[in-house]
XYZ file of C-alpha atoms in Angstrom:
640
model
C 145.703 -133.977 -57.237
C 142.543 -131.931 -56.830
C 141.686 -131.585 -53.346
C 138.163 -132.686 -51.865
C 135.025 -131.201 -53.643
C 131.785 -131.282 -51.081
C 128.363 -131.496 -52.382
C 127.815 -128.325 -50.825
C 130.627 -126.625 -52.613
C 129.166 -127.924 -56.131
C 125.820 -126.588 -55.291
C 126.466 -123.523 -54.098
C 128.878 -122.930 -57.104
C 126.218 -124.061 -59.318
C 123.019 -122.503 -58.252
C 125.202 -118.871 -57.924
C 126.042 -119.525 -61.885
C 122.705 -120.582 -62.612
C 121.257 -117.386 -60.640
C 123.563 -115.669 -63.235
C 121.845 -117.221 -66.158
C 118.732 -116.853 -65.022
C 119.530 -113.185 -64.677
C 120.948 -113.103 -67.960
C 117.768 -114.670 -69.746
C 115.226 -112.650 -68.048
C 116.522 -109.087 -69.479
C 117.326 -110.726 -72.954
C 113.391 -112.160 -72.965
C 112.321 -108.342 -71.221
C 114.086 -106.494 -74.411
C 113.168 -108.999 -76.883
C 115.068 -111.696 -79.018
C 117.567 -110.729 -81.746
C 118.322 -107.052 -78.613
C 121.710 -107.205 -76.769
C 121.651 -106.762 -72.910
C 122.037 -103.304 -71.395
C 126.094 -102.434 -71.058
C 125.275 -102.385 -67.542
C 123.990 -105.726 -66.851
C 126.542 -107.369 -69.437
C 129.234 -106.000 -66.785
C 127.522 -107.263 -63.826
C 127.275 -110.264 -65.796
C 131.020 -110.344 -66.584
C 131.783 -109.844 -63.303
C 129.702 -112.474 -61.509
C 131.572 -114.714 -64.101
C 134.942 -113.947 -63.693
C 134.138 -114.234 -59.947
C 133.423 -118.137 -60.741
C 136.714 -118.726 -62.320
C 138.576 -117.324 -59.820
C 136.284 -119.397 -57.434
C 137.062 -122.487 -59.458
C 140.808 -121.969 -60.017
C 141.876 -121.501 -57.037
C 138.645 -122.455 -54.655
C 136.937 -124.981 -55.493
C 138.332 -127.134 -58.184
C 141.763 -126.072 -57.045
C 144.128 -128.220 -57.943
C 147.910 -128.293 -55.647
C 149.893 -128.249 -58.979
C 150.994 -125.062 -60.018
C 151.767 -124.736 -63.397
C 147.878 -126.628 -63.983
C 146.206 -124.164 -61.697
C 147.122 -121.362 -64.135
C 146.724 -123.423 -67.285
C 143.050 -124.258 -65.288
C 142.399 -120.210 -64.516
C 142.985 -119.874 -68.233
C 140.365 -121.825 -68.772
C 137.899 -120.676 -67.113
C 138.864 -117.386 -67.655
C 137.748 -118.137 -71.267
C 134.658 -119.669 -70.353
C 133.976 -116.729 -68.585
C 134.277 -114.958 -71.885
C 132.009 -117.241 -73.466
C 129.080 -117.018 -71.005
C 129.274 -113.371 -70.968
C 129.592 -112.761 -74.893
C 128.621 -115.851 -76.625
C 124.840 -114.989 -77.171
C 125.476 -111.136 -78.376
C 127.845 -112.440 -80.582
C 125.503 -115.081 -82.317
C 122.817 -111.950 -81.563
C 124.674 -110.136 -84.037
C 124.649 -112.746 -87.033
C 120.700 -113.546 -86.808
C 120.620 -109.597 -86.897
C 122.351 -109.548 -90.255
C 121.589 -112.604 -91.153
C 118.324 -114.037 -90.562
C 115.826 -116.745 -91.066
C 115.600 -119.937 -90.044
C 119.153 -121.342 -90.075
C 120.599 -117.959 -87.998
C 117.225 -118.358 -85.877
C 118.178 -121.993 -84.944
C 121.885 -120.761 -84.743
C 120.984 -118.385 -82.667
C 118.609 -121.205 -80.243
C 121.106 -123.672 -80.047
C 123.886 -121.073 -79.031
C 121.833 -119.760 -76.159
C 120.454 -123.313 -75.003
C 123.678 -124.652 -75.370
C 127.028 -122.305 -75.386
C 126.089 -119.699 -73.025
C 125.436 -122.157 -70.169
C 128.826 -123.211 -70.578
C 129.352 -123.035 -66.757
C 126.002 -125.152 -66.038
C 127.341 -127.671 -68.211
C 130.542 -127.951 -66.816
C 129.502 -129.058 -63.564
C 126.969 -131.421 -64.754
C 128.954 -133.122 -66.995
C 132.124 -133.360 -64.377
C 130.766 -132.951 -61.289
C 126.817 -134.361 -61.621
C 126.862 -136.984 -59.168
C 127.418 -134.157 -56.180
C 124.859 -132.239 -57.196
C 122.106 -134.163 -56.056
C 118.616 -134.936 -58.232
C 116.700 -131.700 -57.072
C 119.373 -129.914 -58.933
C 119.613 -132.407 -61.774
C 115.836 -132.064 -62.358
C 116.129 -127.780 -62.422
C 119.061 -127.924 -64.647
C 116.672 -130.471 -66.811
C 113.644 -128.384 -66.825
C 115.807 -125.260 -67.440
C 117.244 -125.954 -70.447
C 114.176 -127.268 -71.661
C 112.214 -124.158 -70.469
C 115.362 -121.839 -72.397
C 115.013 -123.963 -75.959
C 110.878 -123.697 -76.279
C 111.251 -119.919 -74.658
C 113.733 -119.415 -78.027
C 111.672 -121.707 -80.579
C 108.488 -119.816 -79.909
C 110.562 -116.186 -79.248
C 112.008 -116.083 -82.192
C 109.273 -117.673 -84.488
C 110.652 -120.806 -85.647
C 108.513 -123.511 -85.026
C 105.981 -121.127 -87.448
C 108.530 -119.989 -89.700
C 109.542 -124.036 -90.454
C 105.674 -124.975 -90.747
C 105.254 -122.747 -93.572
C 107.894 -122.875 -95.402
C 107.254 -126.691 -95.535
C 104.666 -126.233 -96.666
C 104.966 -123.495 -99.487
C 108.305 -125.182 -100.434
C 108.777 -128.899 -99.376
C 110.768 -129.657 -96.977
C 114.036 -130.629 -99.060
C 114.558 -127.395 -100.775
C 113.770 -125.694 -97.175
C 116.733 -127.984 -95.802
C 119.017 -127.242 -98.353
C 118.078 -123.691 -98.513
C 118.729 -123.735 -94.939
C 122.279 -125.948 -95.046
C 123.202 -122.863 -97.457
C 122.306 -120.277 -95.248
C 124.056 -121.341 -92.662
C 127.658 -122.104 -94.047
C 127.022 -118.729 -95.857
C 125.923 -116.314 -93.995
C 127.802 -117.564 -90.691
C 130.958 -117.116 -92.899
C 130.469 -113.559 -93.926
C 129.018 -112.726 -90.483
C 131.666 -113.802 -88.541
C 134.142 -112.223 -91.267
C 132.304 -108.658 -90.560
C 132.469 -109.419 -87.195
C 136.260 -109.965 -86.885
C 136.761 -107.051 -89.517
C 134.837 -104.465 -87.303
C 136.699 -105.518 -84.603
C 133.597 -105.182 -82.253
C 131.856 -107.763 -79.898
C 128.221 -106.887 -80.274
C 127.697 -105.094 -77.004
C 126.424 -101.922 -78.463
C 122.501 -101.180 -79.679
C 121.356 -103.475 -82.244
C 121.124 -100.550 -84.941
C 124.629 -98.693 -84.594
C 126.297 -102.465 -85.005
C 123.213 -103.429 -87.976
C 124.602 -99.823 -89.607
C 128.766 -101.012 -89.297
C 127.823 -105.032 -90.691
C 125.393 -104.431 -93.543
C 127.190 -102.003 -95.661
C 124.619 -100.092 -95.552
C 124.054 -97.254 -97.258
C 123.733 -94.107 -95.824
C 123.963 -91.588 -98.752
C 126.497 -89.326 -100.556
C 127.820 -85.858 -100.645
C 124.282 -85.342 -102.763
C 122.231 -86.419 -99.988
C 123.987 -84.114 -97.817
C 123.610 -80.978 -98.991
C 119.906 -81.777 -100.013
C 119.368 -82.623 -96.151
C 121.412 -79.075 -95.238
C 119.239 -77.129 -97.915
C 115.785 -79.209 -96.977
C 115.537 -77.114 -93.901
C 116.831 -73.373 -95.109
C 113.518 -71.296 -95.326
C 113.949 -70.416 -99.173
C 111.573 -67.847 -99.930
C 111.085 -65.170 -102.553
C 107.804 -62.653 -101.676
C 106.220 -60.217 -103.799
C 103.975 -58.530 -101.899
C 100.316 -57.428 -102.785
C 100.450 -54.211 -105.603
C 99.948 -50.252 -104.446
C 98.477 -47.097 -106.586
C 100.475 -44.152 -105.354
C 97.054 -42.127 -105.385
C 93.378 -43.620 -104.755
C 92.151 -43.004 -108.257
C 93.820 -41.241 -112.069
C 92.805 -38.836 -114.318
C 93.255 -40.544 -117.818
C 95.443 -37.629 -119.142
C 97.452 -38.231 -115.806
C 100.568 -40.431 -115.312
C 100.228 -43.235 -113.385
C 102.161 -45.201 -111.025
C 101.855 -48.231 -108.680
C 104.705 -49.912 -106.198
C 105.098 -52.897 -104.514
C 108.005 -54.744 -102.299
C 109.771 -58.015 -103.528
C 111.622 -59.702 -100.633
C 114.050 -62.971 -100.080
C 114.106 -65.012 -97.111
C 117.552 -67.036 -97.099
C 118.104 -68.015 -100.784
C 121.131 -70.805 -100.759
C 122.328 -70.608 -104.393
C 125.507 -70.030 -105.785
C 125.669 -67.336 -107.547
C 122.341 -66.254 -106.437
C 119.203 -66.220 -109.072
C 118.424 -62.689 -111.184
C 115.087 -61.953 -111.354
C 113.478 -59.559 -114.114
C 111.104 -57.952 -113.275
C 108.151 -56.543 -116.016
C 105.287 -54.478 -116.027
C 102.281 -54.395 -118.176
C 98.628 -52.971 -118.447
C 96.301 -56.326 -119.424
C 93.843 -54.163 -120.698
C 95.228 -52.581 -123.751
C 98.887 -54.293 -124.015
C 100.858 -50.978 -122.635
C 104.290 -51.355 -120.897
C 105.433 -49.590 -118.147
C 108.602 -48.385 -117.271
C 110.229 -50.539 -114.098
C 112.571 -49.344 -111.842
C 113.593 -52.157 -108.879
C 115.898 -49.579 -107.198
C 118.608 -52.194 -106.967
C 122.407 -52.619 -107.487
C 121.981 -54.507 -110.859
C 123.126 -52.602 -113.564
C 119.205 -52.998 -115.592
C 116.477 -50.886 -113.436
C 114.227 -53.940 -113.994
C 116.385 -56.756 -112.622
C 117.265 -57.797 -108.811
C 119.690 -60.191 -107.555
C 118.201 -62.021 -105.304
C 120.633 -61.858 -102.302
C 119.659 -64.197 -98.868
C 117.643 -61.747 -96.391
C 117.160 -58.333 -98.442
C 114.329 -56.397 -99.611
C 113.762 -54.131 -102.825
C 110.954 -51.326 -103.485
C 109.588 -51.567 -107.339
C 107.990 -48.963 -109.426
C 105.687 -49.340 -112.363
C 104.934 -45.938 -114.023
C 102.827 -44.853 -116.901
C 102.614 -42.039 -119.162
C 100.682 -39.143 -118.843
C 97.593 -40.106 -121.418
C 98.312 -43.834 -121.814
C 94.661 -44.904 -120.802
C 92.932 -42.220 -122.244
C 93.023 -42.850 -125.793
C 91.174 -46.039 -126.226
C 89.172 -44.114 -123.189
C 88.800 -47.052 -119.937
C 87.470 -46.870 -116.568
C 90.057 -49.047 -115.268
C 93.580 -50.299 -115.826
C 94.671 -53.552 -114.733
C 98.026 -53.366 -114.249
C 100.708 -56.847 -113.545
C 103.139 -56.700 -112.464
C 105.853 -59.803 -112.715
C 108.992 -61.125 -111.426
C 110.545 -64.240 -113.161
C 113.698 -66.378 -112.079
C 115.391 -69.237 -112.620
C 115.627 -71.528 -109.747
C 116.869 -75.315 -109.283
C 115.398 -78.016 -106.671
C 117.174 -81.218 -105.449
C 115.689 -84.421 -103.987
C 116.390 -87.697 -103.675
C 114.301 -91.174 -102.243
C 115.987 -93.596 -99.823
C 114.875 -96.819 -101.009
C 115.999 -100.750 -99.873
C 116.516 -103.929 -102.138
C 117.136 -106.986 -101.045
C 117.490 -110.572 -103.396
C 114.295 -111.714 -104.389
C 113.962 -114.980 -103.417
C 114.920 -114.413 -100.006
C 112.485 -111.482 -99.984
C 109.674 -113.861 -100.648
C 110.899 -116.176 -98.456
C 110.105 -114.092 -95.802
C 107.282 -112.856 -97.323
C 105.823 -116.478 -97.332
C 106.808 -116.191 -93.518
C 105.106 -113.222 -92.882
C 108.044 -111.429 -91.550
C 108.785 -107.828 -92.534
C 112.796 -107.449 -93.654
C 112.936 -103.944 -92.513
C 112.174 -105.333 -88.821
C 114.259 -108.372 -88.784
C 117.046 -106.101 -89.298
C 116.398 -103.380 -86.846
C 115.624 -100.509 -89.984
C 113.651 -97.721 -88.170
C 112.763 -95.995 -91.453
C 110.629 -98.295 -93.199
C 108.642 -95.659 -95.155
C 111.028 -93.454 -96.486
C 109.483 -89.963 -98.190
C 111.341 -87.550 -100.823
C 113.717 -85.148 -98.999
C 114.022 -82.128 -101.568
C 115.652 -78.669 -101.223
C 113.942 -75.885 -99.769
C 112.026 -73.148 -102.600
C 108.694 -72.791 -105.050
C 108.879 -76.576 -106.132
C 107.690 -79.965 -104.043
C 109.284 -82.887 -105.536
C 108.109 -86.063 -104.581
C 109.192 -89.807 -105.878
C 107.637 -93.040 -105.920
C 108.979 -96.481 -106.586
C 106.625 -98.890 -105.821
C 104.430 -99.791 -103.299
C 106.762 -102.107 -101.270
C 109.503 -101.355 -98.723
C 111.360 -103.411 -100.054
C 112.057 -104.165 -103.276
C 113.385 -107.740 -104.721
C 115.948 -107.817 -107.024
C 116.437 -111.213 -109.285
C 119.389 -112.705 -110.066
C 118.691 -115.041 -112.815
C 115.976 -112.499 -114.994
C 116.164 -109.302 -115.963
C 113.701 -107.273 -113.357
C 111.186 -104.151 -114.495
C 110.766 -100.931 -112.153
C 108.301 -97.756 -112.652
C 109.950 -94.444 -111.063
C 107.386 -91.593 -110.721
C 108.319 -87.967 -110.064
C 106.201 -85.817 -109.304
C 106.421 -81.539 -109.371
C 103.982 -79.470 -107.677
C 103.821 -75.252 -107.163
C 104.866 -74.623 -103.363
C 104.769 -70.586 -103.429
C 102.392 -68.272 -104.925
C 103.749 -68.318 -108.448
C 103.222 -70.662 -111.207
C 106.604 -72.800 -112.910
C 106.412 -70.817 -116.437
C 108.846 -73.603 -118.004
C 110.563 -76.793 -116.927
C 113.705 -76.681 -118.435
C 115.444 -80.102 -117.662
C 115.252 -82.611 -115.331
C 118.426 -84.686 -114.095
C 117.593 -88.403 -112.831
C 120.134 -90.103 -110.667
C 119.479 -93.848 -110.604
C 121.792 -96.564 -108.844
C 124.697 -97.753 -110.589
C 123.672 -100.876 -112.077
C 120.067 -99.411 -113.279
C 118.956 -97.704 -116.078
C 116.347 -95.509 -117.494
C 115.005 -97.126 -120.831
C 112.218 -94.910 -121.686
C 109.997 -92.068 -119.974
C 106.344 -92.037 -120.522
C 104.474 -89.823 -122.943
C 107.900 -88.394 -123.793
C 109.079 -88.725 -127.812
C 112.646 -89.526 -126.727
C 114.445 -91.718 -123.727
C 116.667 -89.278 -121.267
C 120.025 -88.888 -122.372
C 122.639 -90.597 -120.154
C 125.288 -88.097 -119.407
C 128.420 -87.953 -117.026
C 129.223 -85.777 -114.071
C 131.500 -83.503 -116.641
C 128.296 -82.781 -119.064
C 127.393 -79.720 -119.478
C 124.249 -80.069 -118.679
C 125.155 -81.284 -114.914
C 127.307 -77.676 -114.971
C 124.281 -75.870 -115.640
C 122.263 -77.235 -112.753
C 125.261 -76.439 -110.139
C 125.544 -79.705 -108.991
C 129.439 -80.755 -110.397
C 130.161 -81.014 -107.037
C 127.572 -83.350 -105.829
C 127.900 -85.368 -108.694
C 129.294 -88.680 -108.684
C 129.159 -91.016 -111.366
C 130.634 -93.793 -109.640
C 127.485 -94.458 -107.885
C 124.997 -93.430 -110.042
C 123.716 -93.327 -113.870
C 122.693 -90.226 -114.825
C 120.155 -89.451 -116.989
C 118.759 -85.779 -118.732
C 115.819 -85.117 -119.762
C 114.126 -82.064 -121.736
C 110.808 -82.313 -121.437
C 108.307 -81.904 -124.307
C 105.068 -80.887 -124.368
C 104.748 -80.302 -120.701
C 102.100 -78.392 -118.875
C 104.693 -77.302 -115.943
C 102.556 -74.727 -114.338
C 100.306 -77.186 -112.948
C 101.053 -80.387 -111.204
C 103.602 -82.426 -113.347
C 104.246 -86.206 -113.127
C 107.162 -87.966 -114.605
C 106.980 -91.731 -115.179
C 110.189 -93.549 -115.849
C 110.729 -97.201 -116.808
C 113.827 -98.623 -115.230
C 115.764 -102.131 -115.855
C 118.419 -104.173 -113.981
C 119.469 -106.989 -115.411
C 121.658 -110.075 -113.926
C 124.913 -108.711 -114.584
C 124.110 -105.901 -112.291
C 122.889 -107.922 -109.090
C 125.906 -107.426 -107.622
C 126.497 -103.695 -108.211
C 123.396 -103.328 -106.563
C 122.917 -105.378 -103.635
C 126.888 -105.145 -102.644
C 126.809 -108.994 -101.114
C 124.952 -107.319 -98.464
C 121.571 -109.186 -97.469
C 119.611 -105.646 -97.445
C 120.848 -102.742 -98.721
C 119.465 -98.849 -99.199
C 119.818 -97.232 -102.575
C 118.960 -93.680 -103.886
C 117.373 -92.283 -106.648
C 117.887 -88.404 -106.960
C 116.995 -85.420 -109.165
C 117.747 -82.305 -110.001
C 115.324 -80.039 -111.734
C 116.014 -77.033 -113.396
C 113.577 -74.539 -114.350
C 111.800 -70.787 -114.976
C 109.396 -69.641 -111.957
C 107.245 -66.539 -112.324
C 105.570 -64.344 -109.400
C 102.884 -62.181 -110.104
C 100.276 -59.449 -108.715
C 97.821 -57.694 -110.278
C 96.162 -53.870 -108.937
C 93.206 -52.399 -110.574
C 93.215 -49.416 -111.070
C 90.485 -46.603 -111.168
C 90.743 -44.120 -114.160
C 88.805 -41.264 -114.895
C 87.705 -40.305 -117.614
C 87.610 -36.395 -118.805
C 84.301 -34.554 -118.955
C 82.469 -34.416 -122.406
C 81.004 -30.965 -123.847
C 77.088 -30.781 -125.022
C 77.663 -27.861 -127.217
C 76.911 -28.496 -130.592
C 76.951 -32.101 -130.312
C 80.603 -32.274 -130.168
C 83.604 -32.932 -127.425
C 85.408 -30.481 -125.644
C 88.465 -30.833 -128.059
C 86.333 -29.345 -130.729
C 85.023 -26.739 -128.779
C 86.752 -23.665 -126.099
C 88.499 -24.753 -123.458
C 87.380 -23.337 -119.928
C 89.217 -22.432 -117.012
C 87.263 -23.762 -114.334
C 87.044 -21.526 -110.910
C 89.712 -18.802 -109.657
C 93.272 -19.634 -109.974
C 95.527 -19.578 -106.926
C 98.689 -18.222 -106.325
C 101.772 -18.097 -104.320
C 104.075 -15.268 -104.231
C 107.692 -14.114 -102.626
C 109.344 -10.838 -103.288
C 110.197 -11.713 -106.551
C 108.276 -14.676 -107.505
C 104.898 -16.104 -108.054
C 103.575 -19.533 -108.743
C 99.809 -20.247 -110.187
C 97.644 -22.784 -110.560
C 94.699 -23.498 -112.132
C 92.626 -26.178 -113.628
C 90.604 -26.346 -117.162
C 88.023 -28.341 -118.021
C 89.942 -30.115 -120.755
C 93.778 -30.965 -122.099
C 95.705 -27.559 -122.640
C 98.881 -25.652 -123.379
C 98.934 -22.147 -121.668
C 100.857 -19.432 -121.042
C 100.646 -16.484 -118.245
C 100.729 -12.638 -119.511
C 100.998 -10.445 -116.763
C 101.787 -6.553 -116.006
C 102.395 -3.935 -113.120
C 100.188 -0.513 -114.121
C 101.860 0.550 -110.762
C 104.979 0.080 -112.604
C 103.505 0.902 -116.254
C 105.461 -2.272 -117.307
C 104.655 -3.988 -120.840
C 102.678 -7.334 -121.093
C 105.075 -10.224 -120.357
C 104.431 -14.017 -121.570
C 105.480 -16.744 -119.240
C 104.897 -19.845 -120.644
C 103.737 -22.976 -118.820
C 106.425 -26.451 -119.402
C 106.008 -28.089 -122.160
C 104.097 -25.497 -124.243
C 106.449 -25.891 -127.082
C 106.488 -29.656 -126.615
C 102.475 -29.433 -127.769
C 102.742 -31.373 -123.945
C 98.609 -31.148 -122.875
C 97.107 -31.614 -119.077
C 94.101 -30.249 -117.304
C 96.402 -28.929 -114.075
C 98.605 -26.357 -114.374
C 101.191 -24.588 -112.502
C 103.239 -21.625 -113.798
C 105.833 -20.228 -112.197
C 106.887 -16.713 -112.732
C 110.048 -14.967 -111.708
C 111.571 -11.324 -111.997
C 109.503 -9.778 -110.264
C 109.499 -6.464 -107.968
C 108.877 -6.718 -104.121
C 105.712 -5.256 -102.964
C 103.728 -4.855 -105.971
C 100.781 -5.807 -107.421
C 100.403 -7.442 -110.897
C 97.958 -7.737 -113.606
C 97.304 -11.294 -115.482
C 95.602 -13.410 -117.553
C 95.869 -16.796 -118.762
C 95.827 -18.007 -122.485
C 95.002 -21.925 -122.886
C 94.721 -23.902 -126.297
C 93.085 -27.340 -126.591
C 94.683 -29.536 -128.631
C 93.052 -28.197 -131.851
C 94.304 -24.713 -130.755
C 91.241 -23.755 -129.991
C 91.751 -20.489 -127.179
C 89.575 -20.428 -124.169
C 86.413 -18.768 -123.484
C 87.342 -16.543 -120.785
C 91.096 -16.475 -122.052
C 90.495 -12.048 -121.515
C 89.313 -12.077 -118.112
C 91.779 -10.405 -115.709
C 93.578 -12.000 -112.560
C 95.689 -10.229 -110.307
C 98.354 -10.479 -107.365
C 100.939 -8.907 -105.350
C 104.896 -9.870 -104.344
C 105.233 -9.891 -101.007
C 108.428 -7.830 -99.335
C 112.157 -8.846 -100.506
């Protein structure tokens, strides 16, 4: 027998539950409907409610039996339960599920279910609650319904769509829904084994199957980041101007950031005068086993030569030589779109309702952009212009992918060699625009997917893969792709995965040549013409122009001299100290016919302190001797 329940018991019990409730509601409208309550305040809640089922166990509705007041504390222990989890648990299905039947789901729950407490004592206990009580309890579950109708949007959601549908398909649309998706929700539910007290988007993540990428998405979003960069910096003469019987030379520094590739890139490097087609002779100073290659290791730096010949700009005579230098790799750039697909006639469903999908289910990156691996290409990719696209289950549905390639470092992309397109399993690529032939679908063991590096990545499971060689492609300027993609009925399911919303990917790899150049002009001089008899110096005597100088040890002298024209020479000298004979000492590359204007000749074998008679013989390249070939030179050794 239960013992005696005062008015003023039932009162207070129910205005300390309804302060609960109305505690309850206010954070839920502060965060917004379809948001769970803070962890904190969904204890507090708990607490305040387990508080009334002790209170009515063993207080207040106490009963002196026993075995009932446990099977009663049960009870309410599970209504306790109830109040505290009930609306994050229907939360969770009109986040995974919703529309109008999960939006009235989710009404009548909170109106209804929640208040479990407030509608225990009013339907038991009523009469001792007295009718200023009756009246708030009225007005508050009125006040909770219209706060969810109008919250949520579903007196304007069912205005429209009777309107752009008629009311019986909207009804049985909405019947549908709600055996549906309360099924599979709940299912997920149970399966995750998780009472939605978490943030909205972790639990959205778990329920949706949603897709968060691959091993291939991975390592693009590892390599996105790396600074990839390969530097040739700006061309040097070794000397501010060149004779054009001189050799000439120029440098310049090629440098790597961090370059993540396996086994890293060799560039060769070439060397060329634009003006009159000559080739110089490269030497990268590198380990490579060719002077004019580098291996292009992550953080290093190499000095590069470009020489000429002695003569090579003479002869057609120029002012200037424009010398390029170049440095051409192979490189390879990754990069896939996140993009999400939902069924199409739910899509425009809520289209017609003016609700956005991607909000409805808490997706905080509605405009997804290309993430592509860090070096000299931007890739970008385009499906359409929705957020979401709608796929059709009953029709086969048309898509346009565009891929777009564009120079990011100060080179040009000399070829594009292939291009690997990674669509969702259930898709394919039919054609390509203003290409002769569709892409070739391949597998993950093609050899063409071993050439890019990407075998590891690679999974045909989720994707169709598709190479292309492009033809008749400008690739050093900006390059766009167009594909045309189908998915027919038999593939709805592949794609969308049962899943309301779901994110696909579409990746690529692209392979290709990249070239780096600089370019140094170069001052040349050219030599001196003659005005005797109308002719050049090389059919006329050379001339050795000014005093030679020299340089002398004990035993040794060196001496230099310039003539006014290409020549071979050689030295004669003599001691009359000594009364030694006439000695010829003949300059490098005399036999060689080997011509230049300067000249150094070095002379050895000689006696300490002692002074020495010379002169210099020089023939032009028509052995022609020089005009003051006779006149006499001297110098002395210095001590041993």
């Amino acid at each position: 027998m239960a013992e005696e329940r005062t008015g003023v018991a039932v009162k207070g019990f129910f205005l300390i539950a309804l302060c609960l409730y109305a505690v309850d509601f206010v954070f839920r409208v502060g965060l917004g409907f379809g948001q769970d309550a803070a962890t904190g305040i969904t204890t507090i809640l708990f607490i305040g409610y387990i508080f009334l089922a002790v209170w009515a166990a063993f207080g207040i509705f106490k009963v002196d039996d026993q075995h009932e007041r446990l099977k009663n504390f049960g009870k309410y222990l599970l209504m306790a339960f109830i109040a505290t989890f009930a609306p994050n648990i229907v939360n969770q299905l009109y986040k995974i599920f919703p529309g109008i039947a999960t939006q009235l789901l989710f009404g009548l729950a909170v109106a209804f279910i929640s208040q479990i407490w407030l509608w225990y004592v009013f339907m038991n206990y009523g009469e001792q609650m007295g009718k200023l009580l009756y009246w708030i309890f009225l007005i508050y579950i009125f006040s909770l319904i219209i706060a969810v109708i109008y919250g949520t949007g579903l007196a304007a959601s069912l205005s429209k769509i009777d309107i752009a549908n008629g009311k019986g398909i909207a009804q049985q649309q909405m019947y549908k829904d709600v055996y549906t998706r309360t099924y599979e929700g709940i299912a997920s539910i149970i399966l995750t084994g998780k009472i939605a007290t978490q943030k909205g988007e972790q639990k959205l993540n778990e329920t949706l199957s949603y897709a968060t990428g691959d091993y291939y998405t991975g390592q693009v979003d590892k390599k996105a980041v790396i600074p990839n960069k390969v530097e040739l910096k700006e061309l040097t003469a070794t000397q501010a101007e060149f004779k054009d019987y001189e050799p000439v030379s120029v440098y310049a520094t090629l440098s790597t950031q961090m370059i993540d590739m396996t086994p890293p890139p060799t560039a060769t490097i070439t060397c060329n005068a634009a003006n009159d087609g000559a080739k110089g002779i490269v030497k990268s100073y590198s380990a490579t086993p060719k002077p004019e290659q580098v291996e292009l290791r992550p953080f290093d730096a190499w000095d590069i030569t470009c020489s000429f010949k002695e003569g090579t700009f003479k002869d057609p005579p120029t002012k200037q030589a424009i010398i390029n230098i170049s440095v051409q790799f192979d490189f390879s750039t990754q990069a896939y779109l996140k993009t999400y697909w939902m069924d199409k006639a739910r899509l425009q469903e809520l289209k017609t309702a003016k609700q956005d999908p991607l909000a409805i289910y808490d997706i905080a990156d509605k405009n997804p952009v290309t993430i592509y691996t860090s070096g000299p290409l931007k890739t970008g990719m385009r499906l359409s212009s929705q957020s979401v696209q709608g796929l059709d289950k009953t029709i086969e549905s048309d898509f346009t992918l565009g891929v777009t390639m564009d120079n990011a470092w100060n080179g040009k992309i000399a070829q594009l060699r292939s291009l690997v397109v990674f669509v969702p399993k259930g898709m394919r690529i039919v054609s390509t625009v203003g290409q002769e032939q569709p892409p070739k679908q391949i597998a993950c063991n093609d050899d063409a997917i071993a050439k890019t590096g990407q075998v590891e990545a690679c999974d045909d499971t989720l994707n169709n893969i598709y190479y292309l060689e492009p033809k008749r492609v400008d690739a050093s300027k900006f390059l766009t792709l167009i594909f045309n993609i189908k998915a027919g009925p038999a593939d709805y399911e592949k794609i969308l995965s049962k899943a309301p919303i779901t994110a696909r990917y579409f990746k690529t790899t692209a392979a290709y040549t990249y070239v780096i150049n600089r370019v140094l002009n170069v001052p040349i001089m050219p030599t001196q013409q003659a005005t005797v008899s109308g002719g050049t110096l090389d059919n006329v005597a050379a001339l050795v122009v000014g005093n030679p100088t020299t340089t002398t040890t004990g035993t040794e002298a060196i001496v230099s001299y310039t003539t006014n024209q290409l020549t071979k020479d050689k030295i004669t000298h003599y001691s009359p100290t000594l009364g030694t004979a006439f000695v010829d000492v003949f300059e490098d590359g005399y036999a060689g016919k080997n011509e230049t204007a300067e000249h150094t000749v070095h002379i050895s074998g000689l006696v300490p302190n002692t002074k020495y008679n010379y002169k210099i013989t020089s023939l032009n390249r028509n052995n022609i001797k020089a005009v003051n070939q006779e006149e006499n030179y001297t110098f002395t050794t210095g001590a041993s």
